[in-house]
Amino acid sequence: MDHETIFTKLPVLQTERLYLRRLQKSDVAAVFDYARDPEMTRYTLWVYHRKMEDSEFYVEQMLAGYSSGKPTPWAVALKETGQVIGTAGFIRWNPVHGRAEIGYAIGRKWWGNGYATESSRAALAFGFKRLLCNRIEAMCDVSNIASARVMEKIGMRYEGILRQYLHAQGSYRDVKIYSILRSEWERK
């Protein structure tokens, strides 16, 4: 896969319990089901979806991302049922510098099951094997203890705090930054 088509032809990934696949128009209701929860978006850059049209717009944005070849996360779906429970994957990629950033969002009713960890591990493998990254990083709000724990579980190292790095939901927020290098990932 070359740089121009890697995200337009994003492959389906499988883990023990999950499929990571492209979002589809038919996923709008499932996205709305988890994205309408204000608690789920407490630490995100986006606000909860108040109406189905918000989820339709979100899915359209993701589809446009795939079409344009921009780094765009996968839908995370349960293997057992096919239910879409969130998203995970790449939000930035710089092939010149061998660097990428991952993100994930799993619906609250599925929290505590290790799905963010499992899907993020699959994304890391894709990043190091297919995107040929040397470094993959992730960030979370300083108050998001669960997300920081996911980053630690997938082998990322805490690097520090970026002060007032993001403006989200009306305020500037400090974020923790974590990363893993190819050499560290290969030793796992």
Coordinates of C-alpha atoms in Angstrom, one line a residue:
M1 CA 0.0 0.0 0.0
D2 CA 1.4 3.4 -0.9
H3 CA 1.0 6.6 1.1
E4 CA -1.8 7.9 -1.1
T5 CA -4.1 4.9 -0.8
I6 CA -3.4 3.5 2.7
F7 CA -6.4 5.2 4.3
T8 CA -8.7 5.0 1.2
K9 CA -8.3 1.2 1.3
L10 CA -8.2 0.8 5.0
P11 CA -8.3 -2.9 5.7
V12 CA -10.5 -4.7 8.3
L13 CA -8.5 -5.7 11.3
Q14 CA -9.5 -8.5 13.7
T15 CA -8.7 -9.1 17.3
E16 CA -9.8 -11.8 19.6
R17 CA -13.2 -10.1 20.2
L18 CA -13.4 -7.2 17.8
Y19 CA -13.5 -6.1 14.2
L20 CA -12.0 -2.8 13.3
R21 CA -13.5 -1.7 10.0
R22 CA -14.5 1.4 8.1
L23 CA -17.6 3.2 9.4
Q24 CA -20.6 2.9 7.1
K25 CA -23.8 4.9 6.6
S26 CA -25.7 2.0 8.2
D27 CA -23.8 2.6 11.5
V28 CA -25.5 6.0 12.2
A29 CA -28.0 4.5 14.7
A30 CA -25.2 2.6 16.6
V31 CA -23.0 5.8 16.7
F32 CA -25.9 7.8 18.0
D33 CA -26.6 5.1 20.7
Y34 CA -23.2 5.7 22.3
A35 CA -22.4 9.3 21.2
R36 CA -25.5 10.8 22.8
D37 CA -24.2 10.1 26.3
P38 CA -22.7 13.3 27.8
E39 CA -20.5 11.3 30.1
M40 CA -18.9 9.6 27.2
T41 CA -17.8 12.9 25.7
R42 CA -16.7 14.5 29.0
Y43 CA -13.0 14.4 28.0
T44 CA -13.3 14.6 24.2
L45 CA -13.0 17.4 21.7
W46 CA -16.5 16.8 20.5
V47 CA -19.8 17.3 22.3
Y48 CA -22.4 14.6 22.7
H49 CA -24.8 14.0 19.9
R50 CA -28.2 15.6 20.7
K51 CA -30.0 14.3 17.6
M52 CA -29.6 11.6 15.0
E53 CA -28.5 14.2 12.5
D54 CA -25.4 14.8 14.6
S55 CA -24.4 11.2 14.2
E56 CA -25.2 11.3 10.5
F57 CA -22.9 14.3 10.1
Y58 CA -20.2 12.5 12.0
V59 CA -20.4 9.4 9.9
E60 CA -20.4 11.5 6.8
Q61 CA -17.2 13.2 8.0
M62 CA -15.5 9.8 8.6
L63 CA -16.6 8.6 5.1
A64 CA -15.1 11.8 3.6
G65 CA -11.9 11.1 5.5
Y66 CA -11.6 7.6 4.0
S67 CA -12.4 8.9 0.5
S68 CA -9.7 11.7 0.7
G69 CA -7.1 9.4 2.2
K70 CA -6.8 11.3 5.5
P71 CA -6.0 9.3 8.7
T72 CA -9.5 8.3 9.9
P73 CA -10.3 5.9 12.7
W74 CA -12.0 2.5 12.3
A75 CA -15.4 1.6 13.7
V76 CA -14.9 -0.8 16.6
A77 CA -17.5 -3.6 16.3
L78 CA -18.0 -6.7 18.5
K79 CA -17.2 -9.9 16.6
E80 CA -20.0 -11.8 18.4
T81 CA -22.9 -9.4 17.3
G82 CA -21.4 -6.9 14.8
Q83 CA -22.5 -4.1 17.1
V84 CA -20.5 -0.9 16.6
I85 CA -19.3 0.3 20.1
G86 CA -17.0 3.1 19.2
T87 CA -14.0 4.1 17.1
A88 CA -10.3 3.6 17.3
G89 CA -7.3 4.3 15.1
F90 CA -5.3 7.0 13.5
I91 CA -6.1 10.7 13.7
R92 CA -2.7 12.0 12.4
W93 CA 0.1 10.5 10.3
N94 CA 3.3 12.0 9.1
P95 CA 5.1 9.5 6.9
V96 CA 8.1 11.8 6.4
H97 CA 8.9 11.7 10.1
G98 CA 7.5 8.2 10.7
R99 CA 5.1 9.5 13.4
A100 CA 1.4 9.0 14.0
E101 CA -1.2 9.7 16.6
I102 CA -4.0 7.3 17.7
G103 CA -7.2 8.0 19.4
Y104 CA -10.2 5.9 20.6
A105 CA -13.7 6.4 21.9
I106 CA -15.7 3.5 23.3
G107 CA -19.3 3.8 24.4
R108 CA -19.9 3.9 28.1
K109 CA -22.0 0.7 28.3
W110 CA -18.9 -1.1 27.1
W111 CA -16.4 0.5 29.4
G112 CA -14.4 -1.8 31.7
N113 CA -14.1 -4.6 29.2
G114 CA -10.7 -3.8 27.7
Y115 CA -12.1 -2.9 24.3
A116 CA -10.1 0.4 24.1
T117 CA -7.0 -1.5 24.9
E118 CA -7.6 -4.3 22.5
S119 CA -8.5 -2.0 19.6
S120 CA -5.6 0.3 20.3
R121 CA -3.1 -2.7 20.3
A122 CA -4.4 -3.6 16.8
A123 CA -4.0 0.0 15.7
L124 CA -0.4 0.0 17.0
A125 CA 0.4 -3.1 15.1
F126 CA -1.0 -1.6 11.9
G127 CA 1.0 1.6 12.5
F128 CA 4.3 -0.1 13.0
K129 CA 3.8 -2.8 10.3
R130 CA 1.9 -1.1 7.6
L131 CA 2.5 2.7 8.1
L132 CA 6.1 2.0 9.0
C133 CA 6.0 4.4 11.9
N134 CA 8.9 4.9 14.2
R135 CA 6.8 6.6 16.9
I136 CA 3.1 6.5 17.7
E137 CA 1.7 8.8 20.3
A138 CA -1.6 9.5 22.0
M139 CA -3.0 12.2 24.3
C140 CA -5.7 12.5 26.9
D141 CA -7.2 15.1 29.2
V142 CA -5.2 15.2 32.4
S143 CA -8.3 14.1 34.3
N144 CA -9.1 11.1 32.1
I145 CA -7.5 8.4 34.3
A146 CA -9.1 5.5 32.3
S147 CA -7.6 6.7 29.0
A148 CA -4.2 7.2 30.5
R149 CA -4.4 3.6 31.8
V150 CA -5.2 2.4 28.3
M151 CA -2.1 4.1 27.0
E152 CA 0.0 2.5 29.7
K153 CA -1.5 -1.0 29.1
I154 CA -0.5 -0.8 25.4
G155 CA 3.1 -0.1 26.3
M156 CA 3.2 3.7 25.9
R157 CA 5.4 5.8 28.1
Y158 CA 4.2 9.0 29.8
E159 CA 6.1 11.9 28.4
G160 CA 4.6 14.9 30.2
I161 CA 1.8 17.5 30.2
L162 CA 1.1 19.9 27.3
R163 CA -0.4 22.9 29.1
Q164 CA -3.6 24.4 27.7
Y165 CA -2.9 22.4 24.5
L166 CA -6.5 22.0 23.3
H167 CA -9.6 24.1 23.4
A168 CA -12.6 21.9 23.9
Q169 CA -16.2 22.5 25.1
G170 CA -15.5 26.1 26.0
S171 CA -12.1 25.9 27.8
Y172 CA -8.4 25.3 27.3
R173 CA -7.3 21.9 28.5
D174 CA -4.0 20.4 29.6
V175 CA -3.3 17.0 28.1
K176 CA -1.0 14.1 29.0
I177 CA 1.1 12.8 26.1
Y178 CA 2.2 9.2 25.8
S179 CA 4.2 7.5 23.1
I180 CA 5.7 4.2 22.1
L181 CA 8.7 3.7 19.7
R182 CA 9.0 0.9 17.2
S183 CA 12.0 -0.5 19.1
E184 CA 9.9 -0.6 22.3
W185 CA 6.9 -2.2 20.5
E186 CA 9.1 -4.9 19.0
R187 CA 10.3 -5.9 22.4
K188 CA 6.8 -6.5 23.7

